[in-house]
Amino acid sequence: MKELNEYRHFMKKEELHKSLNSLVGILSGIVSDGIITEAEQNEVENWYSLHEHLMDTHPFSEILPIIHEVFSDNILDIDEAENIIWLCNKFLNINQNNLYFDLITSKIQQLESILHGIMADGILSGEEISTLENWMDDNDYLSGTYPFDEVYSLILAAKEDGKISSDENNMLKAFFSTFIDTRESFNLNCNDIKELQKNYSIGGICATCPEINIDGKTFCFTGASKKATRNEIANIICEKGGSYNDNVTQKTDYLIVGADGNPCWAFSCYGRKVEKAVNLRKEGKHIIIVHEYDFWDEIN
């Protein structure tokens, strides 16, 4: 922990901004079910201890004393947490036009920290999942940005039959844990997360209701289609001004996942092409993974 704090003395402006977003996200996650548990409170206190050395750095010089005062009675309630979120967002909005950051970067940082917050006590409730879904609906302009599509699709898949099974809950926890730095967590253990992820491995996930533009874009296809052969699909794309490559590359804009025997909303690995597309998305490449049904909706 000491090494981590010493490193933070040299944090760049971008990292300070990310730390503020992480606080907003963690707090938003833990209040999402209307209850703050002791474990969740410990997670916020841990964030405070990791950033306490920034007491003389703006805007932490105004935020940290308030957090210190909140914990003077050893209790963090919903109203206090929401007040801190409100204050942080005030500073984030002031810096909105800063060249270092853009809205997409800021919101994705918050999303990843929201996942941290709702996982803070190791329990993922239905109410937390619903609150996360509402947040994503309100921020749907993030569609096409990793990991927004993956998270949103997993939630819809888990809720498709009206209930979330134990396996589906663990699947969500395994994926959400991908975005948690356990060095900055009080409760979450790296080994526990690795064990969970080993038992519940997630491959590619399709975007939900994606906007598909064909003209000037490069497409790839994986799996099998009930409606057309791969060559026929490639010809349709080319006729409409797009291009087709049978391999996923850094120039790929869309990867279409075939519907035949390969349901989009399944918790499974789709194979090599989707895995490559997801890895490129992690690197920041703007590849959108779409279900075949959405492709045909665009064509028709």
CSV table of C-alpha atoms in Angstrom, one decimal:
chain,number,residue,atom,x,y,z
A,1,MET,CA,0.0,0.0,0.0
A,2,LYS,CA,2.9,2.3,0.8
A,3,GLU,CA,4.4,1.9,-2.7
A,4,LEU,CA,1.0,2.8,-4.2
A,5,ASN,CA,0.7,6.0,-2.2
A,6,GLU,CA,4.3,7.0,-3.0
A,7,TYR,CA,3.6,6.6,-6.7
A,8,ARG,CA,0.5,8.8,-6.4
A,9,HIS,CA,2.7,11.8,-5.4
A,10,PHE,CA,3.6,11.9,-9.0
A,11,MET,CA,0.1,11.6,-10.5
A,12,LYS,CA,-0.6,13.5,-13.6
A,13,LYS,CA,-3.6,15.7,-14.1
A,14,GLU,CA,-5.3,13.0,-16.0
A,15,GLU,CA,-4.9,10.6,-13.1
A,16,LEU,CA,-6.2,13.1,-10.6
A,17,HIS,CA,-9.3,13.4,-12.8
A,18,LYS,CA,-9.7,9.7,-13.0
A,19,SER,CA,-9.4,9.4,-9.2
A,20,LEU,CA,-12.3,11.9,-8.8
A,21,ASN,CA,-14.3,9.9,-11.3
A,22,SER,CA,-13.5,6.7,-9.3
A,23,LEU,CA,-14.9,8.3,-6.2
A,24,VAL,CA,-18.1,9.3,-8.0
A,25,GLY,CA,-18.4,5.8,-9.4
A,26,ILE,CA,-17.8,3.9,-6.2
A,27,LEU,CA,-20.3,6.1,-4.3
A,28,SER,CA,-22.9,5.8,-7.1
A,29,GLY,CA,-22.4,2.0,-7.0
A,30,ILE,CA,-22.8,1.6,-3.3
A,31,VAL,CA,-25.9,3.8,-3.0
A,32,SER,CA,-27.6,2.1,-6.0
A,33,ASP,CA,-29.6,-0.3,-3.8
A,34,GLY,CA,-30.5,2.4,-1.2
A,35,ILE,CA,-28.4,0.7,1.5
A,36,ILE,CA,-24.8,1.2,2.6
A,37,THR,CA,-23.3,-1.8,4.3
A,38,GLU,CA,-20.3,-1.8,6.5
A,39,ALA,CA,-18.2,-3.4,3.8
A,40,GLU,CA,-19.2,-0.7,1.3
A,41,GLN,CA,-18.4,2.0,3.8
A,42,ASN,CA,-15.0,0.4,4.3
A,43,GLU,CA,-14.4,0.6,0.5
A,44,VAL,CA,-15.0,4.4,0.6
A,45,GLU,CA,-12.7,4.8,3.7
A,46,ASN,CA,-10.1,2.9,1.8
A,47,TRP,CA,-10.4,5.3,-1.2
A,48,TYR,CA,-10.0,8.2,1.3
A,49,SER,CA,-6.8,6.7,2.8
A,50,LEU,CA,-5.3,6.2,-0.7
A,51,HIS,CA,-5.9,9.8,-1.5
A,52,GLU,CA,-5.4,11.5,1.8
A,53,HIS,CA,-2.0,12.7,0.8
A,54,LEU,CA,-3.7,15.0,-1.8
A,55,MET,CA,-5.3,17.1,0.9
A,56,ASP,CA,-3.4,20.2,-0.4
A,57,THR,CA,-4.3,19.5,-4.1
A,58,HIS,CA,-7.3,21.1,-5.7
A,59,PRO,CA,-10.1,19.9,-5.8
A,60,PHE,CA,-9.2,17.2,-3.2
A,61,SER,CA,-8.5,20.0,-0.8
A,62,GLU,CA,-12.2,20.7,-0.7
A,63,ILE,CA,-13.5,17.2,-1.1
A,64,LEU,CA,-11.3,15.2,1.4
A,65,PRO,CA,-12.1,17.4,4.5
A,66,ILE,CA,-15.8,16.8,3.8
A,67,ILE,CA,-15.3,13.0,3.6
A,68,HIS,CA,-13.2,13.2,6.8
A,69,GLU,CA,-16.1,15.0,8.6
A,70,VAL,CA,-18.6,12.5,7.2
A,71,PHE,CA,-16.7,9.7,8.8
A,72,SER,CA,-16.3,11.4,12.2
A,73,ASP,CA,-19.3,9.5,13.5
A,74,ASN,CA,-18.1,6.3,11.7
A,75,ILE,CA,-21.3,6.2,9.6
A,76,LEU,CA,-21.8,7.0,6.0
A,77,ASP,CA,-25.5,7.4,5.0
A,78,ILE,CA,-27.1,7.8,1.7
A,79,ASP,CA,-27.7,11.5,1.9
A,80,GLU,CA,-24.0,12.1,2.8
A,81,ALA,CA,-22.8,9.9,-0.1
A,82,GLU,CA,-25.1,11.7,-2.6
A,83,ASN,CA,-23.8,15.1,-1.3
A,84,ILE,CA,-20.2,14.0,-2.0
A,85,ILE,CA,-21.2,12.8,-5.5
A,86,TRP,CA,-22.9,16.1,-6.2
A,87,LEU,CA,-19.8,18.1,-5.1
A,88,CYS,CA,-17.5,15.9,-7.2
A,89,ASN,CA,-19.7,16.4,-10.2
A,90,LYS,CA,-19.5,20.1,-9.8
A,91,PHE,CA,-15.7,20.0,-10.1
A,92,LEU,CA,-15.9,17.5,-13.0
A,93,ASN,CA,-18.3,19.8,-14.9
A,94,ILE,CA,-16.0,22.8,-14.3
A,95,ASN,CA,-13.2,20.9,-16.0
A,96,GLN,CA,-15.4,19.5,-18.8
A,97,ASN,CA,-13.7,21.5,-21.5
A,98,ASN,CA,-10.2,20.6,-20.3
A,99,LEU,CA,-8.2,19.3,-23.3
A,100,TYR,CA,-6.9,16.4,-21.2
A,101,PHE,CA,-10.3,14.8,-21.0
A,102,ASP,CA,-13.5,14.4,-22.9
A,103,LEU,CA,-17.0,13.3,-21.8
A,104,ILE,CA,-16.6,9.8,-23.1
A,105,THR,CA,-13.4,9.2,-21.1
A,106,SER,CA,-14.9,10.6,-18.0
A,107,LYS,CA,-18.1,8.6,-18.2
A,108,ILE,CA,-16.3,5.3,-18.9
A,109,GLN,CA,-14.1,6.0,-15.9
A,110,GLN,CA,-17.3,6.5,-13.8
A,111,LEU,CA,-18.9,3.3,-15.2
A,112,GLU,CA,-15.9,1.2,-14.3
A,113,SER,CA,-15.9,2.6,-10.7
A,114,ILE,CA,-19.7,2.1,-10.5
A,115,LEU,CA,-19.0,-1.6,-11.1
A,116,HIS,CA,-16.4,-1.4,-8.3
A,117,GLY,CA,-19.0,0.2,-6.0
A,118,ILE,CA,-21.7,-2.3,-6.6
A,119,MET,CA,-19.2,-5.1,-6.1
A,120,ALA,CA,-17.7,-3.5,-2.9
A,121,ASP,CA,-19.4,-5.9,-0.5
A,122,GLY,CA,-19.1,-8.9,-2.8
A,123,ILE,CA,-22.9,-9.0,-3.3
A,124,LEU,CA,-24.7,-8.1,-6.5
A,125,SER,CA,-28.4,-7.5,-5.9
A,126,GLY,CA,-31.2,-7.2,-8.4
A,127,GLU,CA,-31.8,-3.6,-7.4
A,128,GLU,CA,-28.1,-2.7,-8.0
A,129,ILE,CA,-28.3,-4.3,-11.5
A,130,SER,CA,-31.5,-2.4,-12.3
A,131,THR,CA,-29.9,0.9,-11.1
A,132,LEU,CA,-26.9,0.2,-13.3
A,133,GLU,CA,-29.1,-0.5,-16.3
A,134,ASN,CA,-30.9,2.8,-15.7
A,135,TRP,CA,-27.6,4.6,-15.6
A,136,MET,CA,-26.6,3.0,-18.9
A,137,ASP,CA,-29.9,3.9,-20.5
A,138,ASP,CA,-29.3,7.5,-19.5
A,139,ASN,CA,-25.8,7.4,-21.0
A,140,ASP,CA,-26.5,5.4,-24.1
A,141,TYR,CA,-24.3,7.7,-26.2
A,142,LEU,CA,-21.5,5.6,-24.8
A,143,SER,CA,-22.6,2.7,-27.1
A,144,GLY,CA,-19.8,1.4,-29.1
A,145,THR,CA,-17.2,2.2,-26.4
A,146,TYR,CA,-15.6,-0.6,-24.4
A,147,PRO,CA,-16.9,-1.9,-22.0
A,148,PHE,CA,-20.3,-0.2,-22.3
A,149,ASP,CA,-21.7,-2.7,-24.9
A,150,GLU,CA,-20.4,-5.7,-23.1
A,151,VAL,CA,-21.9,-4.7,-19.7
A,152,TYR,CA,-25.2,-3.6,-21.2
A,153,SER,CA,-25.6,-6.8,-23.2
A,154,LEU,CA,-24.8,-9.0,-20.2
A,155,ILE,CA,-27.4,-7.3,-18.1
A,156,LEU,CA,-30.1,-7.7,-20.8
A,157,ALA,CA,-29.1,-11.3,-21.2
A,158,ALA,CA,-29.4,-12.0,-17.5
A,159,LYS,CA,-32.8,-10.3,-17.2
A,160,GLU,CA,-34.2,-11.8,-20.4
A,161,ASP,CA,-36.4,-14.4,-18.6
A,162,GLY,CA,-37.4,-12.0,-15.9
A,163,LYS,CA,-35.2,-13.4,-13.2
A,164,ILE,CA,-31.4,-13.6,-12.6
A,165,SER,CA,-30.1,-17.1,-11.7
A,166,SER,CA,-27.2,-17.8,-9.4
A,167,ASP,CA,-25.0,-18.6,-12.5
A,168,GLU,CA,-26.1,-15.4,-14.2
A,169,ASN,CA,-25.3,-13.4,-11.1
A,170,ASN,CA,-21.8,-15.0,-10.9
A,171,MET,CA,-21.3,-14.3,-14.6
A,172,LEU,CA,-22.0,-10.6,-14.1
A,173,LYS,CA,-19.7,-10.5,-11.0
A,174,ALA,CA,-16.9,-12.2,-12.9
A,175,PHE,CA,-17.1,-9.7,-15.7
A,176,PHE,CA,-17.6,-6.6,-13.5
A,177,SER,CA,-14.5,-7.7,-11.5
A,178,THR,CA,-12.4,-7.3,-14.6
A,179,PHE,CA,-12.6,-3.5,-14.1
A,180,ILE,CA,-11.6,-3.4,-10.4
A,181,ASP,CA,-8.0,-2.7,-9.3
A,182,THR,CA,-7.8,-4.9,-6.2
A,183,ARG,CA,-4.8,-2.8,-5.0
A,184,GLU,CA,-7.3,0.0,-4.4
A,185,SER,CA,-10.0,-2.2,-2.9
A,186,PHE,CA,-10.5,-2.9,0.8
A,187,ASN,CA,-12.8,-5.9,0.4
A,188,LEU,CA,-12.1,-7.5,-3.0
A,189,ASN,CA,-9.4,-10.1,-3.2
A,190,CYS,CA,-7.4,-10.7,-6.4
A,191,ASN,CA,-7.3,-14.5,-5.9
A,192,ASP,CA,-11.1,-14.7,-5.2
A,193,ILE,CA,-11.7,-12.7,-8.4
A,194,LYS,CA,-9.4,-15.0,-10.5
A,195,GLU,CA,-11.2,-18.1,-9.2
A,196,LEU,CA,-14.6,-16.6,-10.1
A,197,GLN,CA,-13.4,-15.6,-13.5
A,198,LYS,CA,-11.9,-19.1,-14.1
A,199,ASN,CA,-15.3,-20.7,-13.5
A,200,TYR,CA,-17.3,-18.1,-15.4
A,201,SER,CA,-15.5,-17.1,-18.6
A,202,ILE,CA,-17.1,-14.6,-20.9
A,203,GLY,CA,-16.3,-14.2,-24.6
A,204,GLY,CA,-17.7,-11.6,-27.0
A,205,ILE,CA,-20.9,-9.8,-26.4
A,206,CYS,CA,-22.9,-8.0,-29.1
A,207,ALA,CA,-23.9,-4.4,-28.9
A,208,THR,CA,-27.6,-3.7,-28.2
A,209,CYS,CA,-29.6,-1.9,-31.0
A,210,PRO,CA,-26.4,-0.6,-32.6
A,211,GLU,CA,-26.3,2.1,-35.2
A,212,ILE,CA,-24.9,0.4,-38.4
A,213,ASN,CA,-23.5,2.5,-41.2
A,214,ILE,CA,-22.4,0.5,-44.2
A,215,ASP,CA,-21.0,3.1,-46.6
A,216,GLY,CA,-17.2,3.4,-46.3
A,217,LYS,CA,-17.1,0.8,-43.4
A,218,THR,CA,-15.3,-2.5,-43.2
A,219,PHE,CA,-17.2,-5.6,-42.1
A,220,CYS,CA,-16.3,-9.1,-41.0
A,221,PHE,CA,-18.6,-12.1,-40.3
A,222,THR,CA,-18.3,-15.0,-37.9
A,223,GLY,CA,-20.5,-18.1,-37.4
A,224,ALA,CA,-23.3,-19.2,-39.7
A,225,SER,CA,-26.4,-17.4,-41.1
A,226,LYS,CA,-29.8,-18.8,-41.8
A,227,LYS,CA,-30.5,-16.1,-44.3
A,228,ALA,CA,-27.5,-16.0,-46.6
A,229,THR,CA,-24.1,-17.4,-47.4
A,230,ARG,CA,-21.0,-15.5,-46.3
A,231,ASN,CA,-20.3,-14.6,-49.9
A,232,GLU,CA,-23.8,-13.2,-50.3
A,233,ILE,CA,-23.5,-11.1,-47.2
A,234,ALA,CA,-20.1,-9.8,-48.5
A,235,ASN,CA,-21.7,-8.9,-51.8
A,236,ILE,CA,-24.6,-7.0,-50.1
A,237,ILE,CA,-22.1,-5.0,-48.0
A,238,CYS,CA,-20.0,-4.1,-51.1
A,239,GLU,CA,-23.1,-3.1,-53.1
A,240,LYS,CA,-24.0,-0.7,-50.4
A,241,GLY,CA,-20.6,1.0,-50.4
A,242,GLY,CA,-18.9,-1.0,-47.7
A,243,SER,CA,-16.0,-3.5,-47.8
A,244,TYR,CA,-15.7,-7.0,-46.5
A,245,ASN,CA,-12.7,-8.8,-45.0
A,246,ASP,CA,-13.0,-12.4,-43.8
A,247,ASN,CA,-10.5,-11.6,-41.0
A,248,VAL,CA,-10.7,-9.2,-38.1
A,249,THR,CA,-8.1,-6.5,-38.4
A,250,GLN,CA,-7.4,-3.0,-36.9
A,251,LYS,CA,-9.4,-1.6,-39.9
A,252,THR,CA,-12.5,-3.6,-39.1
A,253,ASP,CA,-15.5,-1.4,-38.1
A,254,TYR,CA,-18.1,-4.1,-37.6
A,255,LEU,CA,-18.0,-7.8,-36.8
A,256,ILE,CA,-21.3,-9.6,-37.5
A,257,VAL,CA,-22.1,-12.6,-35.3
A,258,GLY,CA,-24.2,-15.2,-37.2
A,259,ALA,CA,-27.5,-16.3,-35.7
A,260,ASP,CA,-27.6,-19.9,-36.7
A,261,GLY,CA,-26.6,-22.1,-33.8
A,262,ASN,CA,-24.8,-19.3,-32.1
A,263,PRO,CA,-27.3,-17.2,-30.1
A,264,CYS,CA,-26.1,-13.7,-29.4
A,265,TRP,CA,-27.4,-13.4,-25.9
A,266,ALA,CA,-25.6,-16.5,-24.6
A,267,PHE,CA,-22.9,-16.5,-21.9
A,268,SER,CA,-20.4,-18.3,-24.0
A,269,CYS,CA,-17.2,-17.8,-26.1
A,270,TYR,CA,-17.9,-17.2,-29.7
A,271,GLY,CA,-14.5,-18.1,-31.0
A,272,ARG,CA,-11.3,-16.6,-32.4
A,273,LYS,CA,-12.8,-13.7,-34.4
A,274,VAL,CA,-14.9,-12.3,-31.6
A,275,GLU,CA,-12.0,-12.8,-29.1
A,276,LYS,CA,-9.8,-10.8,-31.4
A,277,ALA,CA,-12.4,-8.0,-31.8
A,278,VAL,CA,-12.9,-7.8,-28.0
A,279,ASN,CA,-9.1,-7.6,-27.5
A,280,LEU,CA,-8.9,-4.8,-30.1
A,281,ARG,CA,-11.8,-3.0,-28.3
A,282,LYS,CA,-9.8,-3.2,-25.1
A,283,GLU,CA,-7.0,-1.5,-26.9
A,284,GLY,CA,-9.3,1.4,-27.9
A,285,LYS,CA,-10.2,0.3,-31.4
A,286,HIS,CA,-13.7,1.2,-32.4
A,287,ILE,CA,-15.0,-2.2,-33.5
A,288,ILE,CA,-18.7,-2.8,-33.0
A,289,ILE,CA,-19.8,-6.4,-32.5
A,290,VAL,CA,-23.3,-6.8,-33.9
A,291,HIS,CA,-25.8,-9.5,-34.1
A,292,GLU,CA,-26.9,-10.7,-37.5
A,293,TYR,CA,-30.5,-9.7,-36.8
A,294,ASP,CA,-29.4,-6.0,-36.4
A,295,PHE,CA,-27.5,-6.2,-39.7
A,296,TRP,CA,-30.6,-7.4,-41.6
A,297,ASP,CA,-32.7,-4.7,-39.9
A,298,GLU,CA,-30.3,-2.1,-41.3
A,299,ILE,CA,-30.4,-3.7,-44.8
A,300,ASN,CA,-34.2,-3.9,-44.8
